[in-house]
PDB file of C-alpha atoms in Angstrom:
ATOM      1  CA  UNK S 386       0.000   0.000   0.000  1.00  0.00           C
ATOM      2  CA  UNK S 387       3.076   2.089   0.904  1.00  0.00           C
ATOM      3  CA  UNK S 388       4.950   1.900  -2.316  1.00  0.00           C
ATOM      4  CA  UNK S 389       1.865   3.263  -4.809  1.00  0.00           C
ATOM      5  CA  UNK S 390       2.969   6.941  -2.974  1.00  0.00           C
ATOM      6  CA  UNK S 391       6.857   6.401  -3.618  1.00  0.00           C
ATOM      7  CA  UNK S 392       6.772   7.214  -6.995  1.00  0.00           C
ATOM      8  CA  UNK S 393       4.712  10.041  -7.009  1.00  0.00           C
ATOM      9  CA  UNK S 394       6.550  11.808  -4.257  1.00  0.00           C
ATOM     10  CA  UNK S 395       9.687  10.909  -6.057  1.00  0.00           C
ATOM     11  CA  UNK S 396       8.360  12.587  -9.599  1.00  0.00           C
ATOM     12  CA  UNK S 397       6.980  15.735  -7.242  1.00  0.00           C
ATOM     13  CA  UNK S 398      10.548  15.695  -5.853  1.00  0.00           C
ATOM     14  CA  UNK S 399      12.434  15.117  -8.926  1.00  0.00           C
ATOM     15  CA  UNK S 400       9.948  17.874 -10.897  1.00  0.00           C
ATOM     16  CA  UNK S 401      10.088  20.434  -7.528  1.00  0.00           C
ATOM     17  CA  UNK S 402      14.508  20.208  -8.613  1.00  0.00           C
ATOM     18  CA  UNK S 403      13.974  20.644 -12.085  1.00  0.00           C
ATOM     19  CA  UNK S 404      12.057  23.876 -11.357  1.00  0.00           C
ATOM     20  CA  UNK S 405      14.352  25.473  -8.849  1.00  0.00           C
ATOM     21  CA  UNK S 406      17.841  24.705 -10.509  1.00  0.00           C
ATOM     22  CA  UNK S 407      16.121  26.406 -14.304  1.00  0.00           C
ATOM     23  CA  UNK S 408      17.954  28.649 -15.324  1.00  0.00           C
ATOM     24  CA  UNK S 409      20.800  28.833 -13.092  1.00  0.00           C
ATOM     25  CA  UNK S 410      23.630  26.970 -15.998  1.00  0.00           C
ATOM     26  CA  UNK S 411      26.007  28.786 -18.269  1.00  0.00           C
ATOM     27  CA  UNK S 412      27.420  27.418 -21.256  1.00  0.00           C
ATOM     28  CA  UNK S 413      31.170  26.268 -20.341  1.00  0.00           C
ATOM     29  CA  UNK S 414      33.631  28.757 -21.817  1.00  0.00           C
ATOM     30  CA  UNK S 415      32.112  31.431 -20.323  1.00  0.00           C
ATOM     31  CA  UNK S 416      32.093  33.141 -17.119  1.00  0.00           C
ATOM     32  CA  UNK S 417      30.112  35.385 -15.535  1.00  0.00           C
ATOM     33  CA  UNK S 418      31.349  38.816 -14.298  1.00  0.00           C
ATOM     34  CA  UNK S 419      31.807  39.215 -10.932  1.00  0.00           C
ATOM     35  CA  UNK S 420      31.720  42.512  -9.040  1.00  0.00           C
ATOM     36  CA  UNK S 421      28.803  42.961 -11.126  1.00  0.00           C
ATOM     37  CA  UNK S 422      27.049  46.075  -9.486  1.00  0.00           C
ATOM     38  CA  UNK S 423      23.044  45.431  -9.536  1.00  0.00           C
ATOM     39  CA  UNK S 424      22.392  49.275  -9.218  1.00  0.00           C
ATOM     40  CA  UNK S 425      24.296  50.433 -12.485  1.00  0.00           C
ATOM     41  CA  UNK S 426      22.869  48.230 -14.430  1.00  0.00           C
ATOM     42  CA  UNK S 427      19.716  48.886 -14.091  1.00  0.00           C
ATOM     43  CA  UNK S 428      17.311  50.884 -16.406  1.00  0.00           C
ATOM     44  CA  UNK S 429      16.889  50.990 -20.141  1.00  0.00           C
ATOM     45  CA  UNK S 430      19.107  48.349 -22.372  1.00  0.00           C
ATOM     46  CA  UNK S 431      18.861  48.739 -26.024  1.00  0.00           C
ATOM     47  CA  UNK S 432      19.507  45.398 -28.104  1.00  0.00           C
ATOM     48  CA  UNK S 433      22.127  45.386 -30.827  1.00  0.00           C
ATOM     49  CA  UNK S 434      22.504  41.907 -31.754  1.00  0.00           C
ATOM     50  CA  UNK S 435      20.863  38.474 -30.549  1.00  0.00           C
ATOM     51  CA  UNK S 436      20.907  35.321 -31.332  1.00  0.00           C
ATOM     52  CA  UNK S 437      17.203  34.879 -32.871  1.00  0.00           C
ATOM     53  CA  UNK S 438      14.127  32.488 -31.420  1.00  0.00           C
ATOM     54  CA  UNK S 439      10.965  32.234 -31.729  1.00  0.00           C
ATOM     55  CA  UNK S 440       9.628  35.028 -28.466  1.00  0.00           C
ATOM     56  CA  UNK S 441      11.601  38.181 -30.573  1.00  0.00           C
ATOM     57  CA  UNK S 442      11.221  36.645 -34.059  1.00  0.00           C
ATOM     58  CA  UNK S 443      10.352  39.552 -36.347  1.00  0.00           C
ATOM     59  CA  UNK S 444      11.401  42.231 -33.777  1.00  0.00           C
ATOM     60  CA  UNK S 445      13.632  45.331 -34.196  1.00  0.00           C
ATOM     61  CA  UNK S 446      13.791  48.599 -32.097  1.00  0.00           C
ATOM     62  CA  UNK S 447      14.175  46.161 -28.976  1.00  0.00           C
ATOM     63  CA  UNK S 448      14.449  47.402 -25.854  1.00  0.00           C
ATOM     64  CA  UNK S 449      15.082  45.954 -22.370  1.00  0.00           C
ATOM     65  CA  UNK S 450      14.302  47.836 -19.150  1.00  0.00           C
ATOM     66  CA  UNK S 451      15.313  47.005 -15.827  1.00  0.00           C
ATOM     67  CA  UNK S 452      14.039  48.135 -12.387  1.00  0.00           C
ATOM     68  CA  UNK S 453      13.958  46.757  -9.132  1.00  0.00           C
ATOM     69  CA  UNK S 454      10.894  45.039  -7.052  1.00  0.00           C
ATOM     70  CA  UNK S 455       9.517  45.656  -3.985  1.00  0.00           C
ATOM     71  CA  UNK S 456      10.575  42.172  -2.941  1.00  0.00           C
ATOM     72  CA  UNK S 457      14.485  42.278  -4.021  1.00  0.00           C
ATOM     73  CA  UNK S 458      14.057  40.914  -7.580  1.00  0.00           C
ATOM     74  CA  UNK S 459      14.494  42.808 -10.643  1.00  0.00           C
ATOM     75  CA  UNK S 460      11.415  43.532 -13.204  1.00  0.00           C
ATOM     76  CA  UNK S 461      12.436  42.703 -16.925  1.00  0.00           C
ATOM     77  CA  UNK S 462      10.448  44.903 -19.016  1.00  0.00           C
ATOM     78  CA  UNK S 463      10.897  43.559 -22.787  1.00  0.00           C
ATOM     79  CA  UNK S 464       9.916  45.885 -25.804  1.00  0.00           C
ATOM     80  CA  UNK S 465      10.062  45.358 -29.808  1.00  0.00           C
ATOM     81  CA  UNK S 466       8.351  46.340 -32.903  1.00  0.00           C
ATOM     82  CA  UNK S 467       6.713  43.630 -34.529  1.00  0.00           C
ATOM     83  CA  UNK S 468       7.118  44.977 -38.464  1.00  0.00           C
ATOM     84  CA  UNK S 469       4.770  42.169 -39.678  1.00  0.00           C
ATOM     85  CA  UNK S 470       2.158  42.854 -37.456  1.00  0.00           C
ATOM     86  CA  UNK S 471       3.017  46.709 -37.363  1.00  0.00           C
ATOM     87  CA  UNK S 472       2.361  46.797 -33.649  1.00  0.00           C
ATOM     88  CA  UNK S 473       4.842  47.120 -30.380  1.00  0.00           C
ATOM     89  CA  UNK S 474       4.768  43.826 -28.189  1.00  0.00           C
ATOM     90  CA  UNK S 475       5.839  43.760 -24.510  1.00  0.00           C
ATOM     91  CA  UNK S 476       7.229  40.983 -22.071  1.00  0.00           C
ATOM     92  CA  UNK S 477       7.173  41.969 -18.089  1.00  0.00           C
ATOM     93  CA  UNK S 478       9.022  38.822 -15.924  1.00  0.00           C
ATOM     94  CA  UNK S 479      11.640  38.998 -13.246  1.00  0.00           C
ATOM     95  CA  UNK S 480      14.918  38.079 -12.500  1.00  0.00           C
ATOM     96  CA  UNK S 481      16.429  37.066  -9.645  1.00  0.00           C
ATOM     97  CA  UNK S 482      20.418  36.490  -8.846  1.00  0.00           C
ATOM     98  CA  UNK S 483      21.712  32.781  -8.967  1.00  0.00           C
ATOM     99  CA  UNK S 484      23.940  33.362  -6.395  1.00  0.00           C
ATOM    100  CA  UNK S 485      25.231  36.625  -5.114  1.00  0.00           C
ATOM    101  CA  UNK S 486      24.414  39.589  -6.256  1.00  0.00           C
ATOM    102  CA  UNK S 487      27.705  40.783  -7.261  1.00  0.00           C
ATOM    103  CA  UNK S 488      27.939  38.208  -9.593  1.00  0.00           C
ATOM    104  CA  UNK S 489      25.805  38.223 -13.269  1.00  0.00           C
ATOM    105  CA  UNK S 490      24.196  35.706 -13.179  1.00  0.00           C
ATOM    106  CA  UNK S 491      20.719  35.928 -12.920  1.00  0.00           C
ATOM    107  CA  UNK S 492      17.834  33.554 -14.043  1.00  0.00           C
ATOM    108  CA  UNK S 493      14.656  35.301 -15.975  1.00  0.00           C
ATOM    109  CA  UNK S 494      11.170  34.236 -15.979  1.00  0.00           C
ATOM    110  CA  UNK S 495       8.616  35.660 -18.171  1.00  0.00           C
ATOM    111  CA  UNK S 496       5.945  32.496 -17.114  1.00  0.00           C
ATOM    112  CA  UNK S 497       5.175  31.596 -13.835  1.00  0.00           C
ATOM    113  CA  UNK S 498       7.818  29.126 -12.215  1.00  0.00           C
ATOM    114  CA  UNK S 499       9.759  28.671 -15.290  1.00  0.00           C
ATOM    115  CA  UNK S 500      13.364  30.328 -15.329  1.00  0.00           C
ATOM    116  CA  UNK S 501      15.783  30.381 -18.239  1.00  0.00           C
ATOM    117  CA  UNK S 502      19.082  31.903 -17.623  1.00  0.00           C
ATOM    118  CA  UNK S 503      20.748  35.209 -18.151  1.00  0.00           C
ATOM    119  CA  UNK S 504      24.061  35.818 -17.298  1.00  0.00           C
ATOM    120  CA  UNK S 505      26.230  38.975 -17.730  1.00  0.00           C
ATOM    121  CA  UNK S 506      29.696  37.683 -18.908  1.00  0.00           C
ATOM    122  CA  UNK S 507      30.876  41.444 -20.257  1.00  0.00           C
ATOM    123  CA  UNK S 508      30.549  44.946 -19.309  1.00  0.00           C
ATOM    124  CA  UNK S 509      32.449  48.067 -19.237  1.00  0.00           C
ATOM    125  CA  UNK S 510      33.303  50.040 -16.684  1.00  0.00           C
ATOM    126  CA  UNK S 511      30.984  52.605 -17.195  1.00  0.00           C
ATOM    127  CA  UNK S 512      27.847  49.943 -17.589  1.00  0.00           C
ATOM    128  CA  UNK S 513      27.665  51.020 -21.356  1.00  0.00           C
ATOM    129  CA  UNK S 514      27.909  48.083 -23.459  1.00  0.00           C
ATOM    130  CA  UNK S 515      27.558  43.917 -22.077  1.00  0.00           C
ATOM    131  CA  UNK S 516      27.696  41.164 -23.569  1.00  0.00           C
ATOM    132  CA  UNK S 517      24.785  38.650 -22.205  1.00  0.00           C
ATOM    133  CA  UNK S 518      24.156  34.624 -22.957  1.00  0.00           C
ATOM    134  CA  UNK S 519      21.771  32.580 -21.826  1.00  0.00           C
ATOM    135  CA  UNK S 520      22.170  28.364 -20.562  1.00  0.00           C
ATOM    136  CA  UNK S 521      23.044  27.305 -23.690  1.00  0.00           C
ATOM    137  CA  UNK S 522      24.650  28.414 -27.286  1.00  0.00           C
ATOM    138  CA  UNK S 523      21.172  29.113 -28.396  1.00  0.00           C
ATOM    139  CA  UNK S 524      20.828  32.402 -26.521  1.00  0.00           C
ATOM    140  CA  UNK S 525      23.313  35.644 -26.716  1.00  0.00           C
ATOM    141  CA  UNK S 526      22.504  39.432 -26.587  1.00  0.00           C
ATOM    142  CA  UNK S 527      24.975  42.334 -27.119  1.00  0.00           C
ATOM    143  CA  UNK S 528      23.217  45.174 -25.133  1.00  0.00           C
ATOM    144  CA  UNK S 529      23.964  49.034 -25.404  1.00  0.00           C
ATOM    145  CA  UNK S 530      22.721  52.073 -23.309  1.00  0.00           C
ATOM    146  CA  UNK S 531      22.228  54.089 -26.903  1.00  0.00           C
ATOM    147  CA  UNK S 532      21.222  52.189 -30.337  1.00  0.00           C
ATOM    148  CA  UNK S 533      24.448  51.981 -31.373  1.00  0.00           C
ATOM    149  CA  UNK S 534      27.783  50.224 -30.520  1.00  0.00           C
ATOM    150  CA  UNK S 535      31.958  50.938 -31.041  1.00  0.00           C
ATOM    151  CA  UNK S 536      32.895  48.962 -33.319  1.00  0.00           C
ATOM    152  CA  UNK S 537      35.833  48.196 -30.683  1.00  0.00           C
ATOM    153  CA  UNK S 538      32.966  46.848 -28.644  1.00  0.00           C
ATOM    154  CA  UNK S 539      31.300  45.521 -30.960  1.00  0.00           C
ATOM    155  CA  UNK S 540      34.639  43.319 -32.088  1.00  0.00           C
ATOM    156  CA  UNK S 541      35.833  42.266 -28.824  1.00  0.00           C
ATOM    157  CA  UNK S 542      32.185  41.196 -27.822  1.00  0.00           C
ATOM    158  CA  UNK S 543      31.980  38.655 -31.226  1.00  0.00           C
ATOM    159  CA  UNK S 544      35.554  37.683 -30.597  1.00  0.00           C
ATOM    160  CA  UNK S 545      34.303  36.306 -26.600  1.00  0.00           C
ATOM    161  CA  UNK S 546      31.387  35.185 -28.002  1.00  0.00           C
ATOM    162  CA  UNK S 547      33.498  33.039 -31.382  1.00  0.00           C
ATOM    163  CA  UNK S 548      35.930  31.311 -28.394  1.00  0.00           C
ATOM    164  CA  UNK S 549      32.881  30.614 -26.148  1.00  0.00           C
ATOM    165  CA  UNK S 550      31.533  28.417 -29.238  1.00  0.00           C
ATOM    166  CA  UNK S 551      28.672  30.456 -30.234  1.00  0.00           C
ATOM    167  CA  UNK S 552      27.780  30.682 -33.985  1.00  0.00           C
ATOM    168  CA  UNK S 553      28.761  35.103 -34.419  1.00  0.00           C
ATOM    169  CA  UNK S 554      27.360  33.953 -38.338  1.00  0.00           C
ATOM    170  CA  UNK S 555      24.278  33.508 -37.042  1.00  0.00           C
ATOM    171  CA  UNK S 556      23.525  36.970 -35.283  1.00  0.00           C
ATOM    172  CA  UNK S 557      20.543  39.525 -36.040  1.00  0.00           C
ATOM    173  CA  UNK S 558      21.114  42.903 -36.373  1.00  0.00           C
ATOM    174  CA  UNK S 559      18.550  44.790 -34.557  1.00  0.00           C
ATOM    175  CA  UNK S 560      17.636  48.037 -36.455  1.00  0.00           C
ATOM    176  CA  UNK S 561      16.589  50.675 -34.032  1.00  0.00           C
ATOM    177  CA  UNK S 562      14.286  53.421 -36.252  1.00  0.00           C
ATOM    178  CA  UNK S 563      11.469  53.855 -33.934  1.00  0.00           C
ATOM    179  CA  UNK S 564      10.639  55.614 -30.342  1.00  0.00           C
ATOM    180  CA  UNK S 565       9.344  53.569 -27.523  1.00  0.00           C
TER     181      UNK S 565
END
């Protein structure tokens, strides 16, 4: 009678893991920064490049803006043009540090308990430019505080990104040519 409840609490178990340790890898070449400062990087993020799927498919004039939450976590307020549909789209989640928060890495969720990493492995000094990946290879963002990027920058982000193993070939171009 005993055993019929084993396996359940063992999938619960096994599924309650799962949940809790999304979003908290980072592919293996890369590192994130550390003395990462939480306060300057907040606010407005515009994207220059990612690595495309399906959530910002069709998307240019991307934005990212970050704040902080009453409860310590950090709102993620995503913003693009959708030129297909001719309409802005939006994507509010939160992100919360993996494990300190002087370190970037952070895990984002824009549904419910579901997290998918996010994890700061460049930035100037001056909180200007970073270079962002997600868990895997699939994922990468090169972020700017104005629509445009050094092409110093810009070259030293793509060569991190090239010995990390990610595919630079495969990068969109955001156009910026609209307000939000």
């Amino acid at each position: 009678m005993k055993n019929r409840y084993v396996a359940p609490a063992l999938i619960g178990a096994g599924i309650a893991i799962a949940l809790y340790s999304c979003g908290s890898t980072i592919p293996k070449k890369a590192n994130a920064v550390n003395d990462f400062d939480k306060a300057k990087y907040l606010g407005k993020w515009y994207e220059i490049a990612r690595l495309d799927f399906k959530y910002e498919k069709g998307l240019n004039n991307v934005t990212a803006e970050y704040s902080l939450n009453d409860d310590g976590t950090i709102k993620v307020d995503n913003k693009g043009y959708n030129v297909k549909k001719d309409k802005w789209e939006e994507s509010i989640g939160k992100a919360k540090f993996v494990k300190k928060d002087n370190v970037g890495m952070l895990k984002v969720s824009f549904f419910g308990p579901f997290y998918s990493g996010y994890n700061v492995i460049a930035i100037d000094k001056n909180y200007k430019y970073a270079l962002v990946v997600g868990e895997s290879l699939k994922y990468m963002w090169i972020l700017s505080r104005g629509t445009t990027i050094p092409e110093s920058v810009k070259a030293d982000y793509l060569i991190k990104a090239q010995e990390i193993g990610y595919n630079i070939s495969d990068l969109v171009w955001v156009e910026h040519n609209k307000a939000n």
